[in-house]
């Protein structure tokens, strides 16, 4: 790593593997992907150097869940914006802390200065960050957190309202189903009544024919009787 300069110090890096070279590669890919996804290549560039040192002479080495690293981007003149952008991004499921070093340096021989419990906070580690910058970051993160909480409250309220509307629609749907079922049954009954009426019509039609013939015969007989009465009166 001789001759390489690093602007950014990153802590809380998820130590998902004992091979720090693999973590270096994954971290570099992660940062590049974040920059590409947010279309910040022209402003921040991409990874130029990344280095994650090994812990040495540390008894609990295998128990540490996080590690630290040093980064320089190709557009290193915008390293403050880079630190702010990368702060809190989830790397392998854990948010990383990104600090702007007081001045770019080749110094990465921190010895035991960076060996801390993985839950320890490095906000006040003046060796690794600019306190005024961190304060600004804290204020910005606090503001964003409050905005996210407000958005969450609005989303929860909208979700409750939507649930109520869905419940109401489901009730309307149930009532509509009951009405449709009732109308279907009534329609079936009407259809059966129509079939019965049609059968009755056919039955009556079959009876009308003989009755018409009988009426005709009666008319003929009546005419004959009238003719005979007329002849009798003439005599």
XYZ file of C-alpha atoms in Angstrom:
235
model
C 0.000 0.000 0.000
C 3.053 2.276 -0.133
C 2.460 5.628 -1.798
C -1.331 5.423 -1.750
C -3.271 8.257 -0.147
C -6.592 7.797 1.634
C -9.163 10.534 2.332
C -11.910 8.570 4.022
C -11.936 6.424 7.118
C -14.754 3.858 7.388
C -15.746 2.036 10.554
C -18.417 -0.545 11.399
C -17.641 -2.519 8.229
C -19.366 -5.901 8.451
C -16.581 -8.459 8.932
C -18.478 -11.194 7.097
C -15.285 -13.100 6.267
C -11.866 -13.550 7.840
C -10.223 -12.735 4.496
C -9.909 -8.952 4.478
C -8.927 -8.966 0.825
C -12.374 -10.341 0.039
C -13.972 -7.669 2.229
C -11.903 -5.012 0.399
C -13.169 -6.258 -2.954
C -16.795 -6.419 -1.800
C -16.583 -2.964 -0.204
C -15.116 -1.466 -3.376
C -17.874 -3.053 -5.484
C -20.490 -1.865 -2.995
C -19.304 1.766 -3.055
C -19.054 1.772 -6.848
C -22.569 0.315 -7.122
C -23.959 2.968 -4.763
C -22.343 5.756 -6.774
C -23.551 4.259 -10.075
C -27.084 3.720 -8.775
C -27.405 7.358 -7.704
C -25.704 8.683 -10.870
C -22.934 10.401 -8.906
C -20.024 9.216 -11.052
C -19.370 12.670 -12.482
C -19.284 14.169 -8.979
C -17.606 11.491 -6.862
C -15.920 9.243 -9.396
C -15.274 5.642 -8.417
C -12.993 3.695 -6.106
C -9.307 4.461 -6.610
C -7.887 2.799 -3.494
C -9.462 0.769 -0.721
C -7.595 -0.900 2.113
C -8.813 -2.903 5.090
C -5.913 -3.665 7.451
C -5.639 -6.844 9.470
C -5.703 -6.723 13.253
C -2.457 -7.975 14.711
C -1.632 -9.472 18.106
C -5.260 -9.324 19.152
C -6.617 -12.185 21.260
C -10.251 -11.676 20.291
C -9.519 -11.223 16.586
C -11.973 -13.904 15.476
C -14.699 -12.503 17.711
C -14.759 -9.058 16.131
C -17.874 -8.527 14.027
C -16.702 -5.376 12.256
C -13.499 -3.914 10.875
C -12.246 -0.581 9.578
C -11.028 0.578 6.204
C -9.524 3.448 4.238
C -10.821 4.712 0.897
C -9.939 7.205 -1.798
C -12.159 7.987 -4.780
C -11.022 9.213 -8.183
C -12.821 12.547 -7.578
C -11.158 12.917 -4.179
C -11.603 16.693 -4.166
C -15.251 15.968 -3.313
C -14.419 13.622 -0.452
C -16.655 15.543 2.006
C -19.694 14.939 -0.204
C -18.608 11.315 -0.596
C -18.418 10.818 3.170
C -21.857 12.333 3.658
C -23.341 10.262 0.818
C -21.906 6.952 2.036
C -22.696 7.507 5.715
C -25.202 4.952 6.994
C -25.345 2.903 3.799
C -26.019 -0.779 4.499
C -23.019 -2.943 3.619
C -23.835 -6.636 4.041
C -26.771 -5.669 6.248
C -24.879 -3.265 8.553
C -24.700 0.561 8.293
C -21.191 1.914 7.810
C -19.773 5.057 9.428
C -17.749 7.194 7.021
C -15.444 9.909 8.352
C -13.458 12.568 6.531
C -9.837 12.439 7.641
C -8.452 15.757 8.772
C -6.035 15.705 5.882
C -5.317 13.077 3.224
C -2.451 10.888 4.363
C -0.563 7.714 3.600
C -0.614 6.797 7.287
C -2.456 3.515 7.778
C -0.227 2.144 10.547
C -2.729 2.807 13.310
C -1.457 -0.073 15.451
C -3.969 -0.612 18.242
C -5.553 2.808 17.938
C -8.412 1.460 15.845
C -8.917 -1.811 17.745
C -12.156 -1.133 19.594
C -15.156 -3.123 20.643
C -17.431 -3.551 17.652
C -20.272 -1.795 19.501
C -18.173 1.212 20.525
C -19.086 4.498 18.885
C -16.319 6.493 17.199
C -18.135 9.824 17.013
C -15.616 11.483 19.313
C -12.527 9.849 17.851
C -10.748 13.054 16.868
C -7.919 11.054 15.350
C -10.276 9.872 12.641
C -12.774 12.666 12.013
C -13.481 16.354 11.914
C -15.856 17.099 14.821
C -17.587 19.984 13.029
C -18.174 17.801 9.998
C -19.540 15.005 12.172
C -21.854 17.482 13.927
C -23.223 18.571 10.574
C -23.677 14.959 9.561
C -25.465 14.213 12.836
C -27.825 17.138 12.306
C -28.508 16.057 8.738
C -29.078 12.439 9.752
C -31.349 13.536 12.596
C -33.366 15.660 10.188
C -33.616 12.822 7.687
C -34.575 10.407 10.447
C -37.385 12.698 11.573
C -38.531 13.064 7.963
C -38.550 9.288 7.586
C -40.503 8.928 10.822
C -43.047 11.476 9.610
C -43.319 9.672 6.275
C -43.772 6.414 8.164
C -46.540 7.964 10.277
C -48.253 9.216 7.127
C -47.825 5.827 5.467
C -49.272 4.042 8.506
C -52.216 6.449 8.575
C -52.812 5.930 4.858
C -52.534 2.182 5.364
C -55.177 2.308 8.116
C -57.455 4.373 5.878
C -56.889 1.954 3.017
C -57.640 -1.010 5.281
C -60.919 0.629 6.301
C -61.847 1.228 2.654
C -60.959 -2.341 1.752
C -63.083 -3.631 4.646
C -65.990 -1.461 3.480
C -65.626 -2.710 -0.092
C -65.521 -6.284 1.154
C -68.791 -5.679 3.034
C -70.366 -4.185 -0.113
C -69.103 -7.150 -2.087
C -70.655 -9.574 0.415
C -74.004 -7.754 0.253
C -73.828 -7.764 -3.554
C -73.146 -11.508 -3.549
C -76.170 -12.095 -1.315
C -78.380 -10.002 -3.625
C -77.080 -11.815 -6.698
C -77.770 -15.171 -5.027
C -81.295 -14.056 -4.114
C -81.999 -12.781 -7.639
C -80.620 -15.993 -9.114
C -82.993 -18.035 -6.976
C -85.915 -15.791 -7.912
C -84.951 -16.136 -11.553
C -84.891 -19.913 -11.206
C -88.343 -19.837 -9.611
C -89.666 -17.581 -12.388
C -88.160 -19.900 -14.972
C -89.914 -22.867 -13.370
C -93.186 -20.904 -13.312
C -92.747 -20.089 -17.001
C -92.210 -23.757 -17.805
C -95.381 -24.637 -15.872
C -97.359 -21.920 -17.664
C -96.081 -23.056 -21.043
C -97.185 -26.604 -20.253
C -100.615 -25.290 -19.189
C -100.897 -23.308 -22.433
C -100.109 -26.421 -24.447
C -102.678 -28.382 -22.437
C -105.349 -25.738 -22.989
C -104.458 -25.487 -26.669
C -104.980 -29.214 -26.998
C -108.442 -28.873 -25.376
C -109.495 -25.875 -27.480
C -109.475 -27.853 -30.755
C -112.182 -30.392 -29.735
C -114.226 -27.647 -28.074
C -114.201 -25.599 -31.271
C -115.426 -28.642 -33.211
C -118.182 -29.196 -30.634
C -119.231 -25.541 -30.809
C -119.422 -25.788 -34.596
C -121.670 -28.848 -34.366
C -123.900 -27.079 -31.875
C -124.167 -24.090 -34.210
C -125.096 -26.368 -37.094
C -127.776 -28.092 -34.999
C -129.084 -24.718 -33.869
C -129.307 -23.526 -37.466
C -131.217 -26.664 -38.447
C -133.695 -26.164 -35.624
C -134.280 -22.564 -36.612
C -134.897 -23.604 -40.219
C -137.464 -26.202 -39.132
C -139.264 -23.660 -36.948
C -139.411 -21.270 -39.858
C -140.890 -23.923 -42.145
C -143.462 -24.862 -39.508
C -144.600 -21.270 -39.146
C -145.079 -20.926 -42.860
C -147.478 -23.869 -42.868
